[in-house]
mmCIF file of C-alpha atoms and ligand atoms in Angstrom:
data_model
loop_
_atom_site.group_PDB
_atom_site.id
_atom_site.type_symbol
_atom_site.label_atom_id
_atom_site.label_comp_id
_atom_site.label_asym_id
_atom_site.label_seq_id
_atom_site.Cartn_x
_atom_site.Cartn_y
_atom_site.Cartn_z
ATOM 1 C CA UNK A 20 3.806 6.048 -5.459
ATOM 2 C CA UNK A 21 4.470 4.008 -2.282
ATOM 3 C CA UNK A 22 7.668 4.697 -0.314
ATOM 4 C CA UNK A 23 8.304 0.979 -0.380
ATOM 5 C CA UNK A 24 6.609 -1.692 -2.411
ATOM 6 C CA UNK A 25 7.574 -5.330 -2.051
ATOM 7 C CA UNK A 26 6.050 -8.039 -4.201
ATOM 8 C CA UNK A 27 6.366 -11.745 -3.555
ATOM 9 C CA UNK A 28 9.838 -11.465 -2.067
ATOM 10 C CA UNK A 29 11.589 -14.774 -1.472
ATOM 11 C CA UNK A 30 14.927 -15.671 0.025
ATOM 12 C CA UNK A 31 16.451 -19.088 0.366
ATOM 13 C CA UNK A 32 19.904 -19.215 1.941
ATOM 14 C CA UNK A 33 22.625 -21.525 0.649
ATOM 15 C CA UNK A 34 21.919 -23.677 3.689
ATOM 16 C CA UNK A 35 18.440 -24.359 2.290
ATOM 17 C CA UNK A 36 16.671 -22.216 4.922
ATOM 18 C CA UNK A 37 13.678 -20.446 3.353
ATOM 19 C CA UNK A 38 13.900 -17.195 5.297
ATOM 20 C CA UNK A 39 11.284 -15.331 3.203
ATOM 21 C CA UNK A 40 8.447 -17.287 1.606
ATOM 22 C CA UNK A 41 6.664 -14.690 -0.496
ATOM 23 C CA UNK A 42 6.414 -11.323 1.264
ATOM 24 C CA UNK A 43 4.240 -8.568 -0.230
ATOM 25 C CA UNK A 44 3.681 -5.202 1.392
ATOM 26 C CA UNK A 45 3.278 -1.542 0.590
ATOM 27 C CA UNK A 46 4.330 1.394 2.769
ATOM 28 C CA UNK A 47 2.807 4.814 2.059
ATOM 29 C CA UNK A 48 4.965 7.959 1.946
ATOM 30 C CA UNK A 49 5.165 9.549 5.391
ATOM 31 C CA UNK A 50 4.119 6.374 7.172
ATOM 32 C CA UNK A 51 5.742 4.971 10.297
ATOM 33 C CA UNK A 52 5.711 1.240 9.664
ATOM 34 C CA UNK A 53 6.743 -1.723 11.815
ATOM 35 C CA UNK A 54 7.790 -5.219 10.866
ATOM 36 C CA UNK A 55 6.936 -7.061 14.056
ATOM 37 C CA UNK A 56 7.944 -10.642 14.668
ATOM 38 C CA UNK A 57 9.891 -13.078 16.840
ATOM 39 C CA UNK A 58 13.558 -13.993 16.386
ATOM 40 C CA UNK A 59 14.096 -15.992 13.232
ATOM 41 C CA UNK A 60 10.966 -14.598 11.522
ATOM 42 C CA UNK A 61 12.971 -13.185 8.622
ATOM 43 C CA UNK A 62 13.025 -9.492 9.594
ATOM 44 C CA UNK A 63 16.788 -8.993 9.258
ATOM 45 C CA UNK A 64 16.783 -10.885 5.987
ATOM 46 C CA UNK A 65 14.093 -8.554 4.649
ATOM 47 C CA UNK A 66 15.912 -5.420 5.829
ATOM 48 C CA UNK A 67 19.157 -6.750 4.368
ATOM 49 C CA UNK A 68 17.578 -7.116 0.956
ATOM 50 C CA UNK A 69 15.839 -3.723 1.004
ATOM 51 C CA UNK A 70 19.054 -2.002 2.057
ATOM 52 C CA UNK A 71 21.029 -3.830 -0.665
ATOM 53 C CA UNK A 72 23.262 -5.662 1.786
ATOM 54 C CA UNK A 73 21.975 -9.022 0.590
ATOM 55 C CA UNK A 74 20.481 -10.498 -2.538
ATOM 56 C CA UNK A 75 16.951 -11.756 -2.919
ATOM 57 C CA UNK A 76 16.114 -15.117 -4.452
ATOM 58 C CA UNK A 77 12.980 -13.804 -6.195
ATOM 59 C CA UNK A 78 10.490 -10.944 -6.120
ATOM 60 C CA UNK A 79 10.358 -7.208 -6.660
ATOM 61 C CA UNK A 80 11.347 -4.263 -4.442
ATOM 62 C CA UNK A 81 10.627 -0.644 -5.359
ATOM 63 C CA UNK A 82 11.623 2.439 -3.378
ATOM 64 C CA UNK A 83 9.499 5.433 -4.354
ATOM 65 C CA UNK A 84 8.884 3.679 -7.654
ATOM 66 C CA UNK A 85 12.580 3.014 -8.312
ATOM 67 C CA UNK A 86 13.362 -0.651 -8.845
ATOM 68 C CA UNK A 87 16.000 -1.810 -6.381
ATOM 69 C CA UNK A 88 17.319 -4.412 -8.757
ATOM 70 C CA UNK A 89 17.345 -2.479 -12.043
ATOM 71 C CA UNK A 90 18.312 0.933 -10.612
ATOM 72 C CA UNK A 91 20.129 0.043 -7.426
ATOM 73 C CA UNK A 92 22.268 3.152 -6.882
ATOM 74 C CA UNK A 93 19.334 5.463 -7.611
ATOM 75 C CA UNK A 94 17.163 3.542 -5.146
ATOM 76 C CA UNK A 95 19.908 3.490 -2.493
ATOM 77 C CA UNK A 96 20.172 7.268 -2.568
ATOM 78 C CA UNK A 97 16.613 7.403 -1.189
ATOM 79 C CA UNK A 98 17.373 5.117 1.760
ATOM 80 C CA UNK A 99 19.038 5.717 5.110
ATOM 81 C CA UNK A 100 19.969 2.658 7.146
ATOM 82 C CA UNK A 101 20.478 2.353 10.895
ATOM 83 C CA UNK A 102 22.167 -0.997 11.492
ATOM 84 C CA UNK A 103 21.734 -2.963 14.691
ATOM 85 C CA UNK A 104 25.297 -2.594 15.901
ATOM 86 C CA UNK A 105 26.846 0.717 16.844
ATOM 87 C CA UNK A 106 29.668 1.053 14.320
ATOM 88 C CA UNK A 107 31.017 4.586 14.396
ATOM 89 C CA UNK A 108 34.529 5.500 15.506
ATOM 90 C CA UNK A 109 34.446 5.955 19.308
ATOM 91 C CA UNK A 110 37.497 8.232 19.116
ATOM 92 C CA UNK A 111 35.754 10.875 17.021
ATOM 93 C CA UNK A 112 33.267 13.451 18.244
ATOM 94 C CA UNK A 113 29.583 13.234 17.197
ATOM 95 C CA UNK A 114 30.049 16.391 15.141
ATOM 96 C CA UNK A 115 33.004 14.913 13.230
ATOM 97 C CA UNK A 116 31.254 11.593 12.748
ATOM 98 C CA UNK A 117 28.296 13.340 11.109
ATOM 99 C CA UNK A 118 30.322 15.759 8.968
ATOM 100 C CA UNK A 119 32.716 13.033 7.779
ATOM 101 C CA UNK A 120 29.824 10.749 6.921
ATOM 102 C CA UNK A 121 28.250 13.489 4.794
ATOM 103 C CA UNK A 122 31.614 14.088 3.128
ATOM 104 C CA UNK A 123 31.760 10.446 2.169
ATOM 105 C CA UNK A 124 28.471 10.988 0.314
ATOM 106 C CA UNK A 125 29.809 14.047 -1.487
ATOM 107 C CA UNK A 126 27.884 16.637 0.511
ATOM 108 C CA UNK A 127 29.825 19.946 0.633
ATOM 109 C CA UNK A 128 31.302 20.765 4.014
ATOM 110 C CA UNK A 129 29.270 23.934 4.678
ATOM 111 C CA UNK A 130 26.042 22.049 4.027
ATOM 112 C CA UNK A 131 27.271 19.108 6.098
ATOM 113 C CA UNK A 132 27.875 21.417 9.063
ATOM 114 C CA UNK A 133 24.342 22.827 8.825
ATOM 115 C CA UNK A 134 22.871 19.353 8.660
ATOM 116 C CA UNK A 135 25.063 18.050 11.490
ATOM 117 C CA UNK A 136 23.840 20.780 13.821
ATOM 118 C CA UNK A 137 20.223 20.058 12.903
ATOM 119 C CA UNK A 138 20.618 16.324 13.407
ATOM 120 C CA UNK A 139 22.482 16.737 16.671
ATOM 121 C CA UNK A 140 19.610 18.883 17.972
ATOM 122 C CA UNK A 141 17.013 16.374 16.854
ATOM 123 C CA UNK A 142 18.952 13.584 18.565
ATOM 124 C CA UNK A 143 19.292 15.677 21.772
ATOM 125 C CA UNK A 144 23.057 15.646 21.381
ATOM 126 C CA UNK A 145 23.882 19.332 20.805
ATOM 127 C CA UNK A 146 25.678 19.603 24.124
ATOM 128 C CA UNK A 147 27.776 16.539 23.305
ATOM 129 C CA UNK A 148 28.719 17.634 19.780
ATOM 130 C CA UNK A 149 32.416 18.084 20.557
ATOM 131 C CA UNK A 150 32.785 15.334 23.155
ATOM 132 C CA UNK A 151 34.618 12.097 22.443
ATOM 133 C CA UNK A 152 31.926 9.602 21.393
ATOM 134 C CA UNK A 153 33.406 6.917 23.611
ATOM 135 C CA UNK A 154 32.090 8.841 26.623
ATOM 136 C CA UNK A 155 28.475 9.016 25.427
ATOM 137 C CA UNK A 156 25.798 6.945 27.174
ATOM 138 C CA UNK A 157 24.295 3.941 25.403
ATOM 139 C CA UNK A 158 21.176 5.911 24.511
ATOM 140 C CA UNK A 159 23.204 8.810 23.135
ATOM 141 C CA UNK A 160 25.251 6.449 20.972
ATOM 142 C CA UNK A 161 22.107 4.941 19.537
ATOM 143 C CA UNK A 162 20.594 8.345 18.821
ATOM 144 C CA UNK A 163 23.846 9.299 17.105
ATOM 145 C CA UNK A 164 23.367 6.282 14.810
ATOM 146 C CA UNK A 165 19.981 7.751 13.810
ATOM 147 C CA UNK A 166 21.461 11.231 13.325
ATOM 148 C CA UNK A 167 24.190 9.825 11.075
ATOM 149 C CA UNK A 168 21.729 7.977 8.843
ATOM 150 C CA UNK A 169 19.723 11.214 8.457
ATOM 151 C CA UNK A 170 22.742 13.184 7.179
ATOM 152 C CA UNK A 171 22.036 12.190 3.572
ATOM 153 C CA UNK A 172 18.390 13.299 3.995
ATOM 154 C CA UNK A 173 16.923 9.950 3.030
ATOM 155 C CA UNK A 174 13.251 9.817 2.081
ATOM 156 C CA UNK A 175 13.033 6.384 3.700
ATOM 157 C CA UNK A 176 14.753 5.568 7.011
ATOM 158 C CA UNK A 177 15.135 1.889 7.836
ATOM 159 C CA UNK A 178 16.091 0.586 11.269
ATOM 160 C CA UNK A 179 16.871 -3.012 12.144
ATOM 161 C CA UNK A 180 15.842 -3.705 15.754
ATOM 162 C CA UNK A 181 17.025 -0.263 16.867
ATOM 163 C CA UNK A 182 16.199 -0.832 20.521
ATOM 164 C CA UNK A 183 16.979 -4.530 20.943
ATOM 165 C CA UNK A 184 18.386 -5.179 24.379
ATOM 166 C CA UNK A 185 18.210 -1.619 25.729
ATOM 167 C CA UNK A 186 16.208 -0.450 28.714
ATOM 168 C CA UNK A 187 12.977 1.511 28.580
ATOM 169 C CA UNK A 188 14.564 4.916 29.273
ATOM 170 C CA UNK A 189 16.932 4.525 26.335
ATOM 171 C CA UNK A 190 14.069 3.297 24.165
ATOM 172 C CA UNK A 191 11.923 6.313 25.014
ATOM 173 C CA UNK A 192 14.743 8.694 24.041
ATOM 174 C CA UNK A 193 15.114 6.958 20.700
ATOM 175 C CA UNK A 194 11.367 6.986 20.140
ATOM 176 C CA UNK A 195 11.332 10.762 20.616
ATOM 177 C CA UNK A 196 14.019 11.242 17.974
ATOM 178 C CA UNK A 197 12.299 8.849 15.568
ATOM 179 C CA UNK A 198 8.943 10.576 16.018
ATOM 180 C CA UNK A 199 10.578 13.895 15.133
ATOM 181 C CA UNK A 200 12.227 12.388 12.067
ATOM 182 C CA UNK A 201 8.874 11.032 10.920
ATOM 183 C CA UNK A 202 7.004 14.258 11.761
ATOM 184 C CA UNK A 203 9.434 16.132 9.483
ATOM 185 C CA UNK A 204 8.247 13.979 6.567
ATOM 186 C CA UNK A 205 10.639 11.015 6.443
ATOM 187 C CA UNK A 206 9.019 7.610 5.981
ATOM 188 C CA UNK A 207 10.267 5.286 8.734
ATOM 189 C CA UNK A 208 10.308 1.495 8.758
ATOM 190 C CA UNK A 209 11.637 -0.482 11.692
ATOM 191 C CA UNK A 210 11.826 -4.088 12.733
ATOM 192 C CA UNK A 211 11.091 -4.988 16.303
ATOM 193 C CA UNK A 212 10.029 -7.853 18.473
ATOM 194 C CA UNK A 213 8.445 -5.509 21.022
ATOM 195 C CA UNK A 214 4.711 -5.033 20.482
ATOM 196 C CA UNK A 215 4.916 -2.056 22.842
ATOM 197 C CA UNK A 216 7.427 -0.360 20.542
ATOM 198 C CA UNK A 217 5.302 -0.878 17.435
ATOM 199 C CA UNK A 218 2.300 0.366 19.388
ATOM 200 C CA UNK A 219 3.866 3.593 20.569
ATOM 201 C CA UNK A 220 5.439 4.498 17.224
ATOM 202 C CA UNK A 221 3.722 2.999 14.223
ATOM 203 C CA UNK A 222 0.583 3.714 12.267
ATOM 204 C CA UNK A 223 0.789 0.549 10.188
ATOM 205 C CA UNK A 224 2.521 -2.753 10.571
ATOM 206 C CA UNK A 225 3.032 -6.247 9.302
ATOM 207 C CA UNK A 226 3.415 -9.194 11.639
ATOM 208 C CA UNK A 227 5.919 -11.593 10.189
ATOM 209 C CA UNK A 228 6.498 -15.157 11.319
ATOM 210 C CA UNK A 229 8.597 -17.917 9.770
ATOM 211 C CA UNK A 230 9.067 -16.010 6.519
ATOM 212 C CA UNK A 231 5.423 -15.084 5.981
ATOM 213 C CA UNK A 232 3.239 -12.099 6.791
ATOM 214 C CA UNK A 233 0.494 -13.347 9.081
ATOM 215 C CA UNK A 234 -1.253 -9.999 9.733
ATOM 216 C CA UNK A 235 -0.999 -6.615 8.063
ATOM 217 C CA UNK A 236 -2.793 -3.310 8.476
ATOM 218 C CA UNK A 237 -3.269 -0.257 10.717
ATOM 219 C CA UNK A 238 -1.895 -0.652 14.255
ATOM 220 C CA UNK A 239 -5.293 0.290 15.747
ATOM 221 C CA UNK A 240 -7.158 -2.406 13.825
ATOM 222 C CA UNK A 241 -4.630 -5.016 14.880
ATOM 223 C CA UNK A 242 -4.734 -4.014 18.538
ATOM 224 C CA UNK A 243 -8.512 -4.359 18.487
ATOM 225 C CA UNK A 244 -8.092 -7.984 17.423
ATOM 226 C CA UNK A 245 -5.580 -8.954 20.147
HETATM 227 P P1 ADP B 320 21.653 -11.344 15.551
HETATM 228 O O1 ADP B 320 20.901 -12.177 16.556
HETATM 229 O O2 ADP B 320 22.616 -10.374 16.184
HETATM 230 O O3 ADP B 320 20.770 -10.737 14.502
HETATM 231 P P2 ADP B 320 22.245 -13.635 13.994
HETATM 232 O O4 ADP B 320 22.523 -14.822 14.851
HETATM 233 O O5 ADP B 320 20.887 -13.498 13.397
HETATM 234 O O6 ADP B 320 22.634 -12.325 14.794
HETATM 235 O O7 ADP B 320 23.272 -13.585 12.772
HETATM 236 C C1 ADP B 320 24.667 -13.473 12.954
HETATM 237 C C2 ADP B 320 25.323 -13.778 11.621
HETATM 238 O O8 ADP B 320 25.138 -15.158 11.289
HETATM 239 C C3 ADP B 320 24.727 -12.996 10.450
HETATM 240 O O9 ADP B 320 25.720 -12.735 9.502
HETATM 241 C C4 ADP B 320 23.697 -13.951 9.873
HETATM 242 O O10 ADP B 320 23.462 -13.686 8.512
HETATM 243 C C5 ADP B 320 24.361 -15.287 10.109
HETATM 244 N N1 ADP B 320 23.379 -16.350 10.374
HETATM 245 C C6 ADP B 320 22.284 -16.249 11.150
HETATM 246 N N2 ADP B 320 21.611 -17.397 11.169
HETATM 247 C C7 ADP B 320 22.311 -18.251 10.385
HETATM 248 C C8 ADP B 320 22.122 -19.611 10.006
HETATM 249 N N3 ADP B 320 21.082 -20.316 10.419
HETATM 250 N N4 ADP B 320 23.040 -20.170 9.202
HETATM 251 C C9 ADP B 320 24.091 -19.457 8.788
HETATM 252 N N5 ADP B 320 24.320 -18.168 9.105
HETATM 253 C C10 ADP B 320 23.454 -17.579 9.888
HETATM 254 P P1 ADP B 321 14.929 -12.182 12.332
HETATM 255 O O1 ADP B 321 15.646 -10.963 11.902
HETATM 256 O O2 ADP B 321 13.431 -12.018 12.282
HETATM 257 O O3 ADP B 321 15.388 -12.700 13.647
HETATM 258 P P2 ADP B 321 16.459 -13.525 10.270
HETATM 259 O O4 ADP B 321 16.164 -12.858 8.983
HETATM 260 O O5 ADP B 321 17.728 -13.192 10.977
HETATM 261 O O6 ADP B 321 15.205 -13.340 11.261
HETATM 262 O O7 ADP B 321 16.454 -15.107 10.054
HETATM 263 C C1 ADP B 321 15.437 -15.780 9.314
HETATM 264 C C2 ADP B 321 15.861 -17.220 9.121
HETATM 265 O O8 ADP B 321 16.966 -17.250 8.230
HETATM 266 C C3 ADP B 321 16.316 -17.924 10.385
HETATM 267 O O9 ADP B 321 15.921 -19.259 10.271
HETATM 268 C C4 ADP B 321 17.832 -17.774 10.355
HETATM 269 O O10 ADP B 321 18.459 -18.798 11.036
HETATM 270 C C5 ADP B 321 18.097 -17.851 8.854
HETATM 271 N N1 ADP B 321 19.305 -17.087 8.436
HETATM 272 C C6 ADP B 321 19.575 -15.786 8.664
HETATM 273 N N2 ADP B 321 20.737 -15.413 8.115
HETATM 274 C C7 ADP B 321 21.218 -16.524 7.508
HETATM 275 C C8 ADP B 321 22.399 -16.805 6.759
HETATM 276 N N3 ADP B 321 23.323 -15.862 6.512
HETATM 277 N N4 ADP B 321 22.565 -18.049 6.289
HETATM 278 C C9 ADP B 321 21.636 -18.991 6.515
HETATM 279 N N5 ADP B 321 20.505 -18.808 7.213
HETATM 280 C C10 ADP B 321 20.301 -17.588 7.709
#
């Protein structure tokens, strides 16, 4: 079964804006998939629906075959979300942020500690584990957001514009962490408006514009067309 299957997804806001006008796509397990498009294309709306933060107007979403509408909590257990804004407590250490997050999801403390150390290593944060998060660099904070989402061991990791507005050095550090996450078997989907980011990370992508998919397929095939 696909990691994510979306069929004819539509969203009309109360304002009358048709943000999604019939989106269909399928993401294979293990894929690294980009939703590429300009501001206002509908990317955040799509991510919001898939991560259950917002309601659709019509259509079907399945996560590893589990219907997001009919079996929401079961589907949500398969998903990890990295929101755009950094939203952890700056007065806790990375280690505590990760262990507390796992605790919130009912993961026993001993297991949470094992996972925290693994995720800190993958995010190149081991040396900062017990440092106040406030003092981390911008890139470190963003990698900590990825590490936190991975604490529940999601099968599908979703990131909404993870590198919007950050410089190339910070982006490269995040790319490294994301490549490792994907190499370990997690399906990754991200939204971006940087072609360069989609190019360096993704095997497959959809280009979305004004609520519609205008191109879809392997990154290599799309690059050949540009
Ligand atoms: P960002 O650029 O950081 O993604 P947005 O401007 O897209 O922020 O959105 C900020 C907030 O305003 C969000 O809650 C979003 O849902 C809402 N919003 C965005 N566009 C509109 C709009 N046209 N009408 C009403 N609310 C909107
Ligand atoms: P993107 O993430 O690609 O920048 P969005 O999903 O944020 O695109 O926005 C798609 C369209 O929906 C835009 O026209 C935006 O103004 C509108 N929109 C987004 N959020 C809201 C909202 N909460 N209420 C009304 N319109 C919104």
